[in-house]
PDB file of C-alpha atoms and ligand atoms in Angstrom:
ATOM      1  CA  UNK A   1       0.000   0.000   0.000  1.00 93.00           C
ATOM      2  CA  UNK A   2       2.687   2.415  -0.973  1.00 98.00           C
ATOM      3  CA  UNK A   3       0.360   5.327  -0.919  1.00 98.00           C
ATOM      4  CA  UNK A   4      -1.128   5.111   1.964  1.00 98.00           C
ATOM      5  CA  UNK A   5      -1.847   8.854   3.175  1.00 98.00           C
ATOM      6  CA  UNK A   6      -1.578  10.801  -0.466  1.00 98.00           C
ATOM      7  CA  UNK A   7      -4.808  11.768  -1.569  1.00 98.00           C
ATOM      8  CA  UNK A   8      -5.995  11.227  -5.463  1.00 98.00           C
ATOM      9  CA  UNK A   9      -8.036  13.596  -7.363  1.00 99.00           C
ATOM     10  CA  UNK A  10      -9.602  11.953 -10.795  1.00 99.00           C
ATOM     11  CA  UNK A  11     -11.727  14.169 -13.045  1.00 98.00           C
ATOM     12  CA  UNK A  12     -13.873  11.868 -14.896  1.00 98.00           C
ATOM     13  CA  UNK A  13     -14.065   8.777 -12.515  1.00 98.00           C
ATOM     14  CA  UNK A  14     -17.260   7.613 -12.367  1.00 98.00           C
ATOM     15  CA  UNK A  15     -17.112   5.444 -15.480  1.00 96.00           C
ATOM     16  CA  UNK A  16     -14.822   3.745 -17.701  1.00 96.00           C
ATOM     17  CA  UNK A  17     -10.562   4.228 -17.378  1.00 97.00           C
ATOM     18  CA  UNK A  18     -11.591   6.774 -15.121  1.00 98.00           C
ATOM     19  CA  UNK A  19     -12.971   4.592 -12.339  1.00 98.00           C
ATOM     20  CA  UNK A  20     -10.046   2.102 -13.452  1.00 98.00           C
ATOM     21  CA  UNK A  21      -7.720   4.801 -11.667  1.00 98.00           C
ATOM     22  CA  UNK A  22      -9.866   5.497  -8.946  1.00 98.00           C
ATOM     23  CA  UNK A  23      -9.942   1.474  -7.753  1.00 98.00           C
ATOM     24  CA  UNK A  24      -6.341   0.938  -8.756  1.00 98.00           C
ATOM     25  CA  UNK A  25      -4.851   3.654  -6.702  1.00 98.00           C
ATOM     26  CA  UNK A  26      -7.388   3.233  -3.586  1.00 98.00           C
ATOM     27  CA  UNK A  27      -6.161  -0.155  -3.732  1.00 98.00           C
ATOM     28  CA  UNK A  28      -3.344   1.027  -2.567  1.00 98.00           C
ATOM     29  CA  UNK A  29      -4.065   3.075  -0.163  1.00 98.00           C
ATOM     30  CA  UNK A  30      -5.177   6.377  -1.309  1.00 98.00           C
ATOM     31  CA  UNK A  31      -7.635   8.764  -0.388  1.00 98.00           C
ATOM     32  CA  UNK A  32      -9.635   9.039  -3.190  1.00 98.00           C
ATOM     33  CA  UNK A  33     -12.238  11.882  -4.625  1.00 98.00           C
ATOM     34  CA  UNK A  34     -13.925  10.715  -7.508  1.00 98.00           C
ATOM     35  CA  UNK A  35     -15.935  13.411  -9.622  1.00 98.00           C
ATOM     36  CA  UNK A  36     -18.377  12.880 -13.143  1.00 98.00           C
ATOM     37  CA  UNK A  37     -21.859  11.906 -13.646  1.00 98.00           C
ATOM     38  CA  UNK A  38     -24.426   8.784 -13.408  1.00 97.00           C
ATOM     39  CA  UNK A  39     -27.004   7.138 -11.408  1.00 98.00           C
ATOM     40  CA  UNK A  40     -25.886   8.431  -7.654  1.00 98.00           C
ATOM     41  CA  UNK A  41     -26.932   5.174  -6.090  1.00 98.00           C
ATOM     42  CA  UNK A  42     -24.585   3.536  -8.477  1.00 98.00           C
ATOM     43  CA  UNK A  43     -21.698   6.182  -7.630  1.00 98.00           C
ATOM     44  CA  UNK A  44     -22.144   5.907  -3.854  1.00 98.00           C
ATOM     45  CA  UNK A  45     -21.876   2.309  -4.087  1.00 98.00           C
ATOM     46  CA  UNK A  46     -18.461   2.823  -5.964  1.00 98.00           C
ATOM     47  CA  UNK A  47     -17.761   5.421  -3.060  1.00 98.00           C
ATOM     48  CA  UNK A  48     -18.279   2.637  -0.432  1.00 98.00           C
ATOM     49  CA  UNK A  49     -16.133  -0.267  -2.432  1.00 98.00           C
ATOM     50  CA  UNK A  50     -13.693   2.377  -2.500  1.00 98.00           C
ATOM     51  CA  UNK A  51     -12.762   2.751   1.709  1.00 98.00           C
ATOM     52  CA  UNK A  52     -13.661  -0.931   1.423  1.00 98.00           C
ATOM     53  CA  UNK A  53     -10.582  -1.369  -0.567  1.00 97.00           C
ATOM     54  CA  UNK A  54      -8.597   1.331   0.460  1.00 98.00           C
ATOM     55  CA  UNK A  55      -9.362   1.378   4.309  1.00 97.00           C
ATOM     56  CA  UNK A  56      -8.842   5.229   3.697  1.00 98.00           C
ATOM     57  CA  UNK A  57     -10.955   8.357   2.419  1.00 98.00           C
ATOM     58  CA  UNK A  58     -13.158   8.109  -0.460  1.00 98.00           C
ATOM     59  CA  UNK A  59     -15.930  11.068  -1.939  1.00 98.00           C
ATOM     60  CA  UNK A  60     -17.859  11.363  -4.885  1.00 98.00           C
ATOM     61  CA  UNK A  61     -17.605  15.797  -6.573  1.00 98.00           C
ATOM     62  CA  UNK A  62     -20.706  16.186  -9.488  1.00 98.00           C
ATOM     63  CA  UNK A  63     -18.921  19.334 -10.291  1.00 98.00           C
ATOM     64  CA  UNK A  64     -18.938  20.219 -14.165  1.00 98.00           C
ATOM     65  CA  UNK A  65     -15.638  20.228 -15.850  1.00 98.00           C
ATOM     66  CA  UNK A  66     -17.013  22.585 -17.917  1.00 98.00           C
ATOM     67  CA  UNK A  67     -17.310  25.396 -15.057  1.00 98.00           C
ATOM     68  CA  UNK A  68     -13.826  26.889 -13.832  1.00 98.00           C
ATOM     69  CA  UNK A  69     -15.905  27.712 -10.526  1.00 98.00           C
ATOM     70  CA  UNK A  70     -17.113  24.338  -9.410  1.00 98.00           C
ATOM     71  CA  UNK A  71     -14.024  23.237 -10.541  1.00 98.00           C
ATOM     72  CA  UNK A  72     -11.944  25.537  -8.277  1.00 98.00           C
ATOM     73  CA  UNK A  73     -14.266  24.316  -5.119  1.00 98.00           C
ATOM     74  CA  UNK A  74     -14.109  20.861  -5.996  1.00 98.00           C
ATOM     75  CA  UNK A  75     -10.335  21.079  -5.201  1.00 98.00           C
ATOM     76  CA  UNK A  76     -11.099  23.219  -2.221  1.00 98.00           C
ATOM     77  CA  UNK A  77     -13.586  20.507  -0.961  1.00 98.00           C
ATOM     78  CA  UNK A  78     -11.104  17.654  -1.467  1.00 98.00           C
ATOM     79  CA  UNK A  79      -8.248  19.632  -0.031  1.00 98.00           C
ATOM     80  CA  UNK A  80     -10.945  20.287   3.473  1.00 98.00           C
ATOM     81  CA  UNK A  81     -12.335  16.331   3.482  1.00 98.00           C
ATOM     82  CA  UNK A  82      -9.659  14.378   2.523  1.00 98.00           C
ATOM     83  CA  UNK A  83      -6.293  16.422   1.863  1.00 98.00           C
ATOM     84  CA  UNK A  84      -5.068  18.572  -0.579  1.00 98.00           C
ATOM     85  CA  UNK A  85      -4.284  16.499  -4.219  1.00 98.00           C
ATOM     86  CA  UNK A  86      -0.923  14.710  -4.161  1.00 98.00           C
ATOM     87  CA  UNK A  87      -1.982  12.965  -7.330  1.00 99.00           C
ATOM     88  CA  UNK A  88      -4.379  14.610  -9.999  1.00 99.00           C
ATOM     89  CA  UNK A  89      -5.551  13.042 -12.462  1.00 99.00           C
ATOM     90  CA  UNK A  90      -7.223  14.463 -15.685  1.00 98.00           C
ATOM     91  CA  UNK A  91      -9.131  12.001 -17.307  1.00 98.00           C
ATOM     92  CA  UNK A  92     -12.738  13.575 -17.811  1.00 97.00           C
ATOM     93  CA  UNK A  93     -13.742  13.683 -21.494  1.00 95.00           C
ATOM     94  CA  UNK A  94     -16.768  13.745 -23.787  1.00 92.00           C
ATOM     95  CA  UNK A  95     -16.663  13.180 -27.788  1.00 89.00           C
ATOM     96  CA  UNK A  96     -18.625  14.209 -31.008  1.00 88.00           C
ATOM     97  CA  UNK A  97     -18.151  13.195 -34.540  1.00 87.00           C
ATOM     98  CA  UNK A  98     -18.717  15.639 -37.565  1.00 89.00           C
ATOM     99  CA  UNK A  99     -17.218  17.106 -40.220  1.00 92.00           C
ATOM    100  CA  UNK A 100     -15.921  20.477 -39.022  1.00 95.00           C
ATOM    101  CA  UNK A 101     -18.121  23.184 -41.833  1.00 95.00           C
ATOM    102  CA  UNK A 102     -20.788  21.715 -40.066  1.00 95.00           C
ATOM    103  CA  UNK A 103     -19.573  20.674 -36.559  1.00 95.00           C
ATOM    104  CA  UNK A 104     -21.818  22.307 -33.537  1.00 97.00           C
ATOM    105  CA  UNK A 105     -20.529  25.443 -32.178  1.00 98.00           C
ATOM    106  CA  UNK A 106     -21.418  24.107 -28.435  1.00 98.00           C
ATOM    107  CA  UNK A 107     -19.938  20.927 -28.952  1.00 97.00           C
ATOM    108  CA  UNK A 108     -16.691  22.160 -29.784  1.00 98.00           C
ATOM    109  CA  UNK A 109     -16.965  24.931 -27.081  1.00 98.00           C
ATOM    110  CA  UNK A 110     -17.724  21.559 -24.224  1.00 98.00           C
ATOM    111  CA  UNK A 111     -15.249  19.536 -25.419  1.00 97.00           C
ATOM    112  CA  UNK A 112     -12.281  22.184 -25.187  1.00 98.00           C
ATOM    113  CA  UNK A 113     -13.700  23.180 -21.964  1.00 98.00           C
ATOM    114  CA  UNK A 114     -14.121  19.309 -20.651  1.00 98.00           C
ATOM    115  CA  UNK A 115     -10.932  17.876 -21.690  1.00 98.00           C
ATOM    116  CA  UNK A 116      -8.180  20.834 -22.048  1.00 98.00           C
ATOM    117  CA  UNK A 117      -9.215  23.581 -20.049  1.00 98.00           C
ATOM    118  CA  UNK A 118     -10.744  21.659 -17.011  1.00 98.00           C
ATOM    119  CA  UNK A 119      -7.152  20.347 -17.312  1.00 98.00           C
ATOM    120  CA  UNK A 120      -5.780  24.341 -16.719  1.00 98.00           C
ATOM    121  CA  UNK A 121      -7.640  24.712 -13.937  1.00 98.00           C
ATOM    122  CA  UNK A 122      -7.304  21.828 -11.851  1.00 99.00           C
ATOM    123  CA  UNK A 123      -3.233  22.148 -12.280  1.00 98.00           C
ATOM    124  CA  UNK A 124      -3.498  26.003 -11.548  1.00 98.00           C
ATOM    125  CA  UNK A 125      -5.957  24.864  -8.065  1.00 98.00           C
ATOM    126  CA  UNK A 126      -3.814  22.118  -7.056  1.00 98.00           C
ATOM    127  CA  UNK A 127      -0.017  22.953  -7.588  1.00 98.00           C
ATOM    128  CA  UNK A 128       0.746  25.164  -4.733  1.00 98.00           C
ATOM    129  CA  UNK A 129      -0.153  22.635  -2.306  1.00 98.00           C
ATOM    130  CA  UNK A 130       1.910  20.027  -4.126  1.00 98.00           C
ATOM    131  CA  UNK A 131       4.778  22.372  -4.363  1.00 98.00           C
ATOM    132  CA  UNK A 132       4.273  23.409  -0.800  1.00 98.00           C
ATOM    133  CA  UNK A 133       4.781  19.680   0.331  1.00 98.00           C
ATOM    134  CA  UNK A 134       7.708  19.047  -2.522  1.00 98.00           C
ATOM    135  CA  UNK A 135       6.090  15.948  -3.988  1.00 98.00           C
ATOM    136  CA  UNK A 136       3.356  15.702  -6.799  1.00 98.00           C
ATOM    137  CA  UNK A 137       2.051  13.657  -9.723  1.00 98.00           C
ATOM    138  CA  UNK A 138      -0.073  14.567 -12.421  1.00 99.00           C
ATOM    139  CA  UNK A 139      -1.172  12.492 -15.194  1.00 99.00           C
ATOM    140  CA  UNK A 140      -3.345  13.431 -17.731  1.00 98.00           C
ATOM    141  CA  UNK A 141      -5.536  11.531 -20.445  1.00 98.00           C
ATOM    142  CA  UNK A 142      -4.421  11.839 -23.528  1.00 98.00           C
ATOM    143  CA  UNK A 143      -4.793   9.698 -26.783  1.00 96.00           C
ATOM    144  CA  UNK A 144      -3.376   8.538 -29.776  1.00 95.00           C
ATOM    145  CA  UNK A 145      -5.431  11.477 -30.521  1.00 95.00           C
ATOM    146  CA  UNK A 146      -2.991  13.644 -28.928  1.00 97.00           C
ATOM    147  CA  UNK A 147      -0.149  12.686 -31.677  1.00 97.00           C
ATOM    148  CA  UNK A 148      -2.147  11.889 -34.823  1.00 96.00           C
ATOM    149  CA  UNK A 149      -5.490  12.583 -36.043  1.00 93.00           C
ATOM    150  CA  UNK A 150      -8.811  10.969 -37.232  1.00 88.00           C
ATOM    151  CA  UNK A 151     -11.370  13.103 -39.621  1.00 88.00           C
ATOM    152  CA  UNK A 152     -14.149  14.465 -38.218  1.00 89.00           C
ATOM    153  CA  UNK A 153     -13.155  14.873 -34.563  1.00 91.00           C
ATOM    154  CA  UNK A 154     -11.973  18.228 -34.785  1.00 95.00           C
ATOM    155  CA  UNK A 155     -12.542  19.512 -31.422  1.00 96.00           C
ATOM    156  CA  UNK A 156     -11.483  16.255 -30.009  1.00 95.00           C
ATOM    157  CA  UNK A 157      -8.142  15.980 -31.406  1.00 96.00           C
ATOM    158  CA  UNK A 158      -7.625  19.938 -31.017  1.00 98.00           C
ATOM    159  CA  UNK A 159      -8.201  19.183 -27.106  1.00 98.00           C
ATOM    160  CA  UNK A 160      -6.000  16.464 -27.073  1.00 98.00           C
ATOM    161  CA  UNK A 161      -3.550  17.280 -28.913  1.00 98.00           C
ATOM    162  CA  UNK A 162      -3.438  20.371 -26.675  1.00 98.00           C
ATOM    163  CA  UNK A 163      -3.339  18.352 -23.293  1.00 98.00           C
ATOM    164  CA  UNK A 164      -0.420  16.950 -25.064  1.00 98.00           C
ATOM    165  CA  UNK A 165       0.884  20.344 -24.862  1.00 98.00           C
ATOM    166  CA  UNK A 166       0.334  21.420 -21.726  1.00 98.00           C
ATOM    167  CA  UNK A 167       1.523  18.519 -19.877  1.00 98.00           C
ATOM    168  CA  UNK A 168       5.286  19.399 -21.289  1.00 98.00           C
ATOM    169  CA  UNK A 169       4.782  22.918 -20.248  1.00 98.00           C
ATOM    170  CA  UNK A 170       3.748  22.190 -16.743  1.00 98.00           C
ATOM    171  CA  UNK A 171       5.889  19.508 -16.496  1.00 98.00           C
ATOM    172  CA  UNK A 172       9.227  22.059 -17.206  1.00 98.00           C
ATOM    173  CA  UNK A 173       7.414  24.613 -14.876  1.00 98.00           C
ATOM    174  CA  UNK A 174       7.611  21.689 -11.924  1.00 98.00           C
ATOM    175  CA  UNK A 175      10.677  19.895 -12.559  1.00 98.00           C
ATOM    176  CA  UNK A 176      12.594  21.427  -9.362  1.00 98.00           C
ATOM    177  CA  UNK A 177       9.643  21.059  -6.932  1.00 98.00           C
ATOM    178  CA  UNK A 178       9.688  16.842  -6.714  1.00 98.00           C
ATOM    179  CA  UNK A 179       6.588  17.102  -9.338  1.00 98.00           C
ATOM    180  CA  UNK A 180       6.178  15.081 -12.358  1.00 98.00           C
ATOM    181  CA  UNK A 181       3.610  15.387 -15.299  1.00 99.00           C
ATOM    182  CA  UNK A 182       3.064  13.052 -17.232  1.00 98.00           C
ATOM    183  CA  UNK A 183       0.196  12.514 -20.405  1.00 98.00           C
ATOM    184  CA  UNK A 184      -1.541   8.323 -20.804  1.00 98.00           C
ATOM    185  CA  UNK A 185      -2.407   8.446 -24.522  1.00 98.00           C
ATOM    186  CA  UNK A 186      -4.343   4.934 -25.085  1.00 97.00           C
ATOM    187  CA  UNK A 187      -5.654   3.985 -27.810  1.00 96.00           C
ATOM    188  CA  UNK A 188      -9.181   2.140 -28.527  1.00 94.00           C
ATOM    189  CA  UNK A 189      -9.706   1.055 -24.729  1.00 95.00           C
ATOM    190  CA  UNK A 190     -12.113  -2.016 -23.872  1.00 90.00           C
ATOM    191  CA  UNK A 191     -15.218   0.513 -21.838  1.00 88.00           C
ATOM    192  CA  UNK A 192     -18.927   0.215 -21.135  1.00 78.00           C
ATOM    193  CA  UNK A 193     -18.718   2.713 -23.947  1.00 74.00           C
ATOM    194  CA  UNK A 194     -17.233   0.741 -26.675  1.00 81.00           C
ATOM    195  CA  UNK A 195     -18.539  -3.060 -25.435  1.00 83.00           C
ATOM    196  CA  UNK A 196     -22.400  -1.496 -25.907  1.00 79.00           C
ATOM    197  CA  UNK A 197     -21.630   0.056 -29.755  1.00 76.00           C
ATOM    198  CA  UNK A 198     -21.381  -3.675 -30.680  1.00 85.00           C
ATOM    199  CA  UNK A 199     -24.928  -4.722 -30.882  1.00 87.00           C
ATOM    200  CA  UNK A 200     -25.988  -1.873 -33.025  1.00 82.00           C
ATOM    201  CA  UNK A 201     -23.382  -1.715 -34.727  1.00 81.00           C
ATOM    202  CA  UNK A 202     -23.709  -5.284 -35.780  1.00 87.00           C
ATOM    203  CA  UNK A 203     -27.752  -5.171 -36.117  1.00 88.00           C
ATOM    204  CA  UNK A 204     -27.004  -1.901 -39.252  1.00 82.00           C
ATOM    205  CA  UNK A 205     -23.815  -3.298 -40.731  1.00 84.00           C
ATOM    206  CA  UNK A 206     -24.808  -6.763 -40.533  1.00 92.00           C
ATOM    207  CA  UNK A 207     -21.713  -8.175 -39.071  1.00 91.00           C
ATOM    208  CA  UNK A 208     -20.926 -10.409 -36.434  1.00 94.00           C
ATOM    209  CA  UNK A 209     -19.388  -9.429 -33.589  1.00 92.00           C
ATOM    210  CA  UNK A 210     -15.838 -10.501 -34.283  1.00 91.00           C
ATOM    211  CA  UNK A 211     -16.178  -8.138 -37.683  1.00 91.00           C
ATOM    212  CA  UNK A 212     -17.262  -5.213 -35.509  1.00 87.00           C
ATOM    213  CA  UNK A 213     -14.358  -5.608 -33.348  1.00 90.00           C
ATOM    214  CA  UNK A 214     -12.009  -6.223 -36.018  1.00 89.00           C
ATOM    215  CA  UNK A 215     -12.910  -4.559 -38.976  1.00 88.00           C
ATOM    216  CA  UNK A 216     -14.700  -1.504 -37.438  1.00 81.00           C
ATOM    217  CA  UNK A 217     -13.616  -0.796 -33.842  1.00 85.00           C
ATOM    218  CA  UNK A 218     -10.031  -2.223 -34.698  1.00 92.00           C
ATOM    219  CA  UNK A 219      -9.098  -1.437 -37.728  1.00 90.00           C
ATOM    220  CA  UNK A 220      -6.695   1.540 -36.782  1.00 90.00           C
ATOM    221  CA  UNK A 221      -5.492  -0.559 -33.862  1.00 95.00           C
ATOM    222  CA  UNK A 222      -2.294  -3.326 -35.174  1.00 95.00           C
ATOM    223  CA  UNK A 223      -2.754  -5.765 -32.185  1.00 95.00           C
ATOM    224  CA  UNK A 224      -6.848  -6.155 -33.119  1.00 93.00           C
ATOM    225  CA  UNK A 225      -7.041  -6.305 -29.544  1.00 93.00           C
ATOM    226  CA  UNK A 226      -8.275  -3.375 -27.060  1.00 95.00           C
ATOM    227  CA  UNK A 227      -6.070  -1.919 -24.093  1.00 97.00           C
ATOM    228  CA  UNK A 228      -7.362  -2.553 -21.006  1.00 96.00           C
ATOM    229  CA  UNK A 229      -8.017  -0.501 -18.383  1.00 97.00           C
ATOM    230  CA  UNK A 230      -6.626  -2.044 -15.546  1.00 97.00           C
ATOM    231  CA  UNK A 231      -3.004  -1.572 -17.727  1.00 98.00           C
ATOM    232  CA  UNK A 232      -3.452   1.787 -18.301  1.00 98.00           C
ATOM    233  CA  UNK A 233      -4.389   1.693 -14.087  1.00 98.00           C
ATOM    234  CA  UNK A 234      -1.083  -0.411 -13.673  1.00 98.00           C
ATOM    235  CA  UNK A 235       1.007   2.331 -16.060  1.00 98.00           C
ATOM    236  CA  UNK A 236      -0.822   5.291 -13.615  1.00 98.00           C
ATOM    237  CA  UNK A 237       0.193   3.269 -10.544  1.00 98.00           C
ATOM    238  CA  UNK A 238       3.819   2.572 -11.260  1.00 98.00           C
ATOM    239  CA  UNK A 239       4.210   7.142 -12.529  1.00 98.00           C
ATOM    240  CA  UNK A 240       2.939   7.286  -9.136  1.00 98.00           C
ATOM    241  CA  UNK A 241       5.866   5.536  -7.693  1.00 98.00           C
ATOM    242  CA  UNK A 242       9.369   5.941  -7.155  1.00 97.00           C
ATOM    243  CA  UNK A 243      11.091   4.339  -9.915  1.00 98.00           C
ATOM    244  CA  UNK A 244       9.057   6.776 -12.037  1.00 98.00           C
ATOM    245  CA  UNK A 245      10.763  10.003 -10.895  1.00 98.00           C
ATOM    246  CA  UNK A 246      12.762  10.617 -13.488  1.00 98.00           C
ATOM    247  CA  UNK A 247       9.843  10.319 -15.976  1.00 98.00           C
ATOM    248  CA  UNK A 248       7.955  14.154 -16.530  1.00 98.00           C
ATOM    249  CA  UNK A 249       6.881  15.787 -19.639  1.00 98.00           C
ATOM    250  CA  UNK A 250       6.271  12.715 -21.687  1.00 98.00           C
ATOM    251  CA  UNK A 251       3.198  11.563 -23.578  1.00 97.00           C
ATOM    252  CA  UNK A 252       3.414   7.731 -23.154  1.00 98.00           C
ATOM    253  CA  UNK A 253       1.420   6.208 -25.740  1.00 98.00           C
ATOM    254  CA  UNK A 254      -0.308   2.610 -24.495  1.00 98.00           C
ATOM    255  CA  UNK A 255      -2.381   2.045 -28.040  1.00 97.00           C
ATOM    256  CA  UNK A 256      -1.897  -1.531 -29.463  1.00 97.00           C
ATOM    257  CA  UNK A 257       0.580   0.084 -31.924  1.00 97.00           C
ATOM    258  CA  UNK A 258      -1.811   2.179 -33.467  1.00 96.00           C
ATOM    259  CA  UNK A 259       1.141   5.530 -33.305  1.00 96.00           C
ATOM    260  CA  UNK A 260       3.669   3.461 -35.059  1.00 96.00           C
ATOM    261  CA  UNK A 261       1.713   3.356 -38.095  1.00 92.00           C
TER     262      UNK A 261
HETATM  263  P1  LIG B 301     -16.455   7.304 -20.131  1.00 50.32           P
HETATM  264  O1  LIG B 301     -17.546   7.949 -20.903  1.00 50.32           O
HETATM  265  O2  LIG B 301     -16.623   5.904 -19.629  1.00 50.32           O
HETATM  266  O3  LIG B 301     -16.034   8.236 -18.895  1.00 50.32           O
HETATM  267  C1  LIG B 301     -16.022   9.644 -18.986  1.00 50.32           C
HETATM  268  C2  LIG B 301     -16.133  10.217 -17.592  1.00 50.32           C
HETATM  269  O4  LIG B 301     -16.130  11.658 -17.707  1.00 50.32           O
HETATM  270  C3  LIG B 301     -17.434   9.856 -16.872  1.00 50.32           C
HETATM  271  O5  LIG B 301     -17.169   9.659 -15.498  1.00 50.32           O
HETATM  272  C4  LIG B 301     -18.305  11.102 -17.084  1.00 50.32           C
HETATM  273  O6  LIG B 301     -19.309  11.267 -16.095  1.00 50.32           O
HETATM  274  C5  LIG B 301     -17.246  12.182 -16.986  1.00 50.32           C
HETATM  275  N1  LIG B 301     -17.651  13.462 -17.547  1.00 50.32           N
HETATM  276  C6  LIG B 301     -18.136  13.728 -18.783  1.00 50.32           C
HETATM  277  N2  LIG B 301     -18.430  15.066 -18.879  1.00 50.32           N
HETATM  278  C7  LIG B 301     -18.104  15.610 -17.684  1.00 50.32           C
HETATM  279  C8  LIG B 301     -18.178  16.933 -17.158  1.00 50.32           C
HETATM  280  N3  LIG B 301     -18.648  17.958 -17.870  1.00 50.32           N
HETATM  281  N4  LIG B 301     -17.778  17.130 -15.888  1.00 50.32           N
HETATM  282  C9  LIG B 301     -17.330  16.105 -15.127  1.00 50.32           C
HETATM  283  N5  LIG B 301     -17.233  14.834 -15.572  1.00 50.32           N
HETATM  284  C10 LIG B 301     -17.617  14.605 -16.834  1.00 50.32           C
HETATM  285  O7  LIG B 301     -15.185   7.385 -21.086  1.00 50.32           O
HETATM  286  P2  LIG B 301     -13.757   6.688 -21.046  1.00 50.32           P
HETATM  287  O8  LIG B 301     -13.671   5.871 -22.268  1.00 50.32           O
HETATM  288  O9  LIG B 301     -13.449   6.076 -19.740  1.00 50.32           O
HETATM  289  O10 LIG B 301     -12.839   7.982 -21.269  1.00 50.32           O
HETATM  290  C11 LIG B 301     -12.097   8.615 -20.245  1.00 50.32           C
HETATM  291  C12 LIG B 301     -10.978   9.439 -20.875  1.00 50.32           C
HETATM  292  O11 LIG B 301     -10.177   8.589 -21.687  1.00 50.32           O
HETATM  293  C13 LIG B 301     -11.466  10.555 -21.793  1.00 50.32           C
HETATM  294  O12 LIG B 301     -10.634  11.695 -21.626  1.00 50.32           O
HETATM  295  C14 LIG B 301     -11.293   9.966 -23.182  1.00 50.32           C
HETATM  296  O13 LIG B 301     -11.111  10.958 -24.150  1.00 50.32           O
HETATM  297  C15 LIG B 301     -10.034   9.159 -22.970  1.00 50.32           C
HETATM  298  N6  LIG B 301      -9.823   8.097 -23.969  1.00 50.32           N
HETATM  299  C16 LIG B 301     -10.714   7.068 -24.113  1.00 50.32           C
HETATM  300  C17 LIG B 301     -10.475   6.070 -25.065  1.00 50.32           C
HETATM  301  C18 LIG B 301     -11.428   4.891 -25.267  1.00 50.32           C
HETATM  302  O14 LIG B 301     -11.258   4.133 -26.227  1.00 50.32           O
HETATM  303  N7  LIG B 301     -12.402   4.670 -24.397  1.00 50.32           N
HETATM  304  C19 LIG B 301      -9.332   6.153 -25.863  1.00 50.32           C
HETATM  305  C20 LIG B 301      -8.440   7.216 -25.694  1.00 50.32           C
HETATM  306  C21 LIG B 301      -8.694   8.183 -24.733  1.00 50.32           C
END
């Protein structure tokens, strides 16, 4: 339980890789605030498996990552209940597919907001507190979507692509302070998400399931085979540790090969 008394703030955690972090790190021993949306019966019961696991601190933050203000209190509320952030963790994200002359004006303004500048503001909250006790980690969610691009997700791969960016500035900014920074860019990752596109997917294209997987999900992907989350939860866990110091300001791609192409 090697981090047994940080505290762990995820954006995005009450689904998908999100939640992956959440149970990996409280697993060993942090205090964990999770934050996103759902069913809140469903949540609390993650809240509760969570100090099951962890035998530590565990809350659940609705705040929007969309809104710098809730965002500011949500880190003032985890800092008050369970300890200012020793780990942050930006993973919240949203998507929309569209060509870009005719790609929502609202939809590109949420998904900037959700994935890149919730990112801004939850480093600019959380830092002097890290900095203050010399030790910090921040890892944020990238994609292969931060190095190359698909068509149609312009917004999407703008974000991205700037989280990308940020983490190497931040990551130079902190380098003295015992800090690292570090961006996960996965590729197509087994979720909720992706396992419930398969049946409709396969009812309009009239495919079988392996086709879906391979042929549609997949084909981008070399290894025709998706990450999982609990490796990209094993790759957060070990930039959490000490053998990891050394690592800051890199975008470490975990995406079946799909980069190399
Ligand atoms: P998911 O939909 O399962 O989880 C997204 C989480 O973000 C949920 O907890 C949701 O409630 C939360 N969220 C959405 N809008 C929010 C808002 N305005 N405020 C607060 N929380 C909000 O998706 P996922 O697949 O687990 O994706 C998580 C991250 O991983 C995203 O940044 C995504 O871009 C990235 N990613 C996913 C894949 C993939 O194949 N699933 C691949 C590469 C990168």
């Amino acid at each position: 339980m090697f981090l047994k008394g940080k505290t762990a703030l995820i954006t995005g955690s009450t689904s998908g890789i999100g939640l992956g972090y959440a149970r990996a790190l409280a697993a060993e021993g942090a205090n964990v605030m999770i934050n996103g949306f759902g069913d809140q019966a469903e949540i609390d019961g993650y809240v509760e498996d969570l100090i099951r696991t962890s035998n530590a601190g565990a809350l659940h933050s609705g705040a929007d990552m969309s809104k710098p203000s809730e965002i500011r209190d949500m880190v003032a509320d985890c800092t008050k209940r369970l300890g200012a952030p020793d780990i942050l963790i930006n993973n919240a994200g949203i998507q929309h597919v569209s060509p870009i002359d005719e790609f929502p004006d609202d939809k590109w303004d949420a998904i900037l907001a959700i994935i890149l500048s919730s990112a801004f503001h939850t480093t600019k909250a959380a830092l002097p507190a890290m900095k203050a006790k010399g030790w910090g980690r921040i890892i944020n969610t990238g994609s292969m979507h931060s190095l190359v691009a698909s068509p149609y997700k312009s917004a999407y791969n703008a974000a991205k692509h700037g989280i990308a960016g940020l983490t190497k500035t931040v990551a130079l900014e902190v380098a003295r302070d015992g800090i690292t920074v570090n961006c996960i860019c996965p590729g197509y990752v087994w979720t909720p998400l992706v396992e419930n596109q398969i049946p409709d997917t396969m009812k309009t294209r009239g495919l079988t399931r392996d086709q879906v997987i391979n042929d549609v999900l997949l084909a981008g992907q070399p290894q025709k085979q998706f990450v999982q989350i609990e490796q990209l939860a094993s790759l957060a866990l070990y930039l959490c540790g000490d053998a990891a110091g050394a690592i800051t300001g890199a975008n470490l791609s975990m995406d079946g090969g799909w980069t190399a192409q």
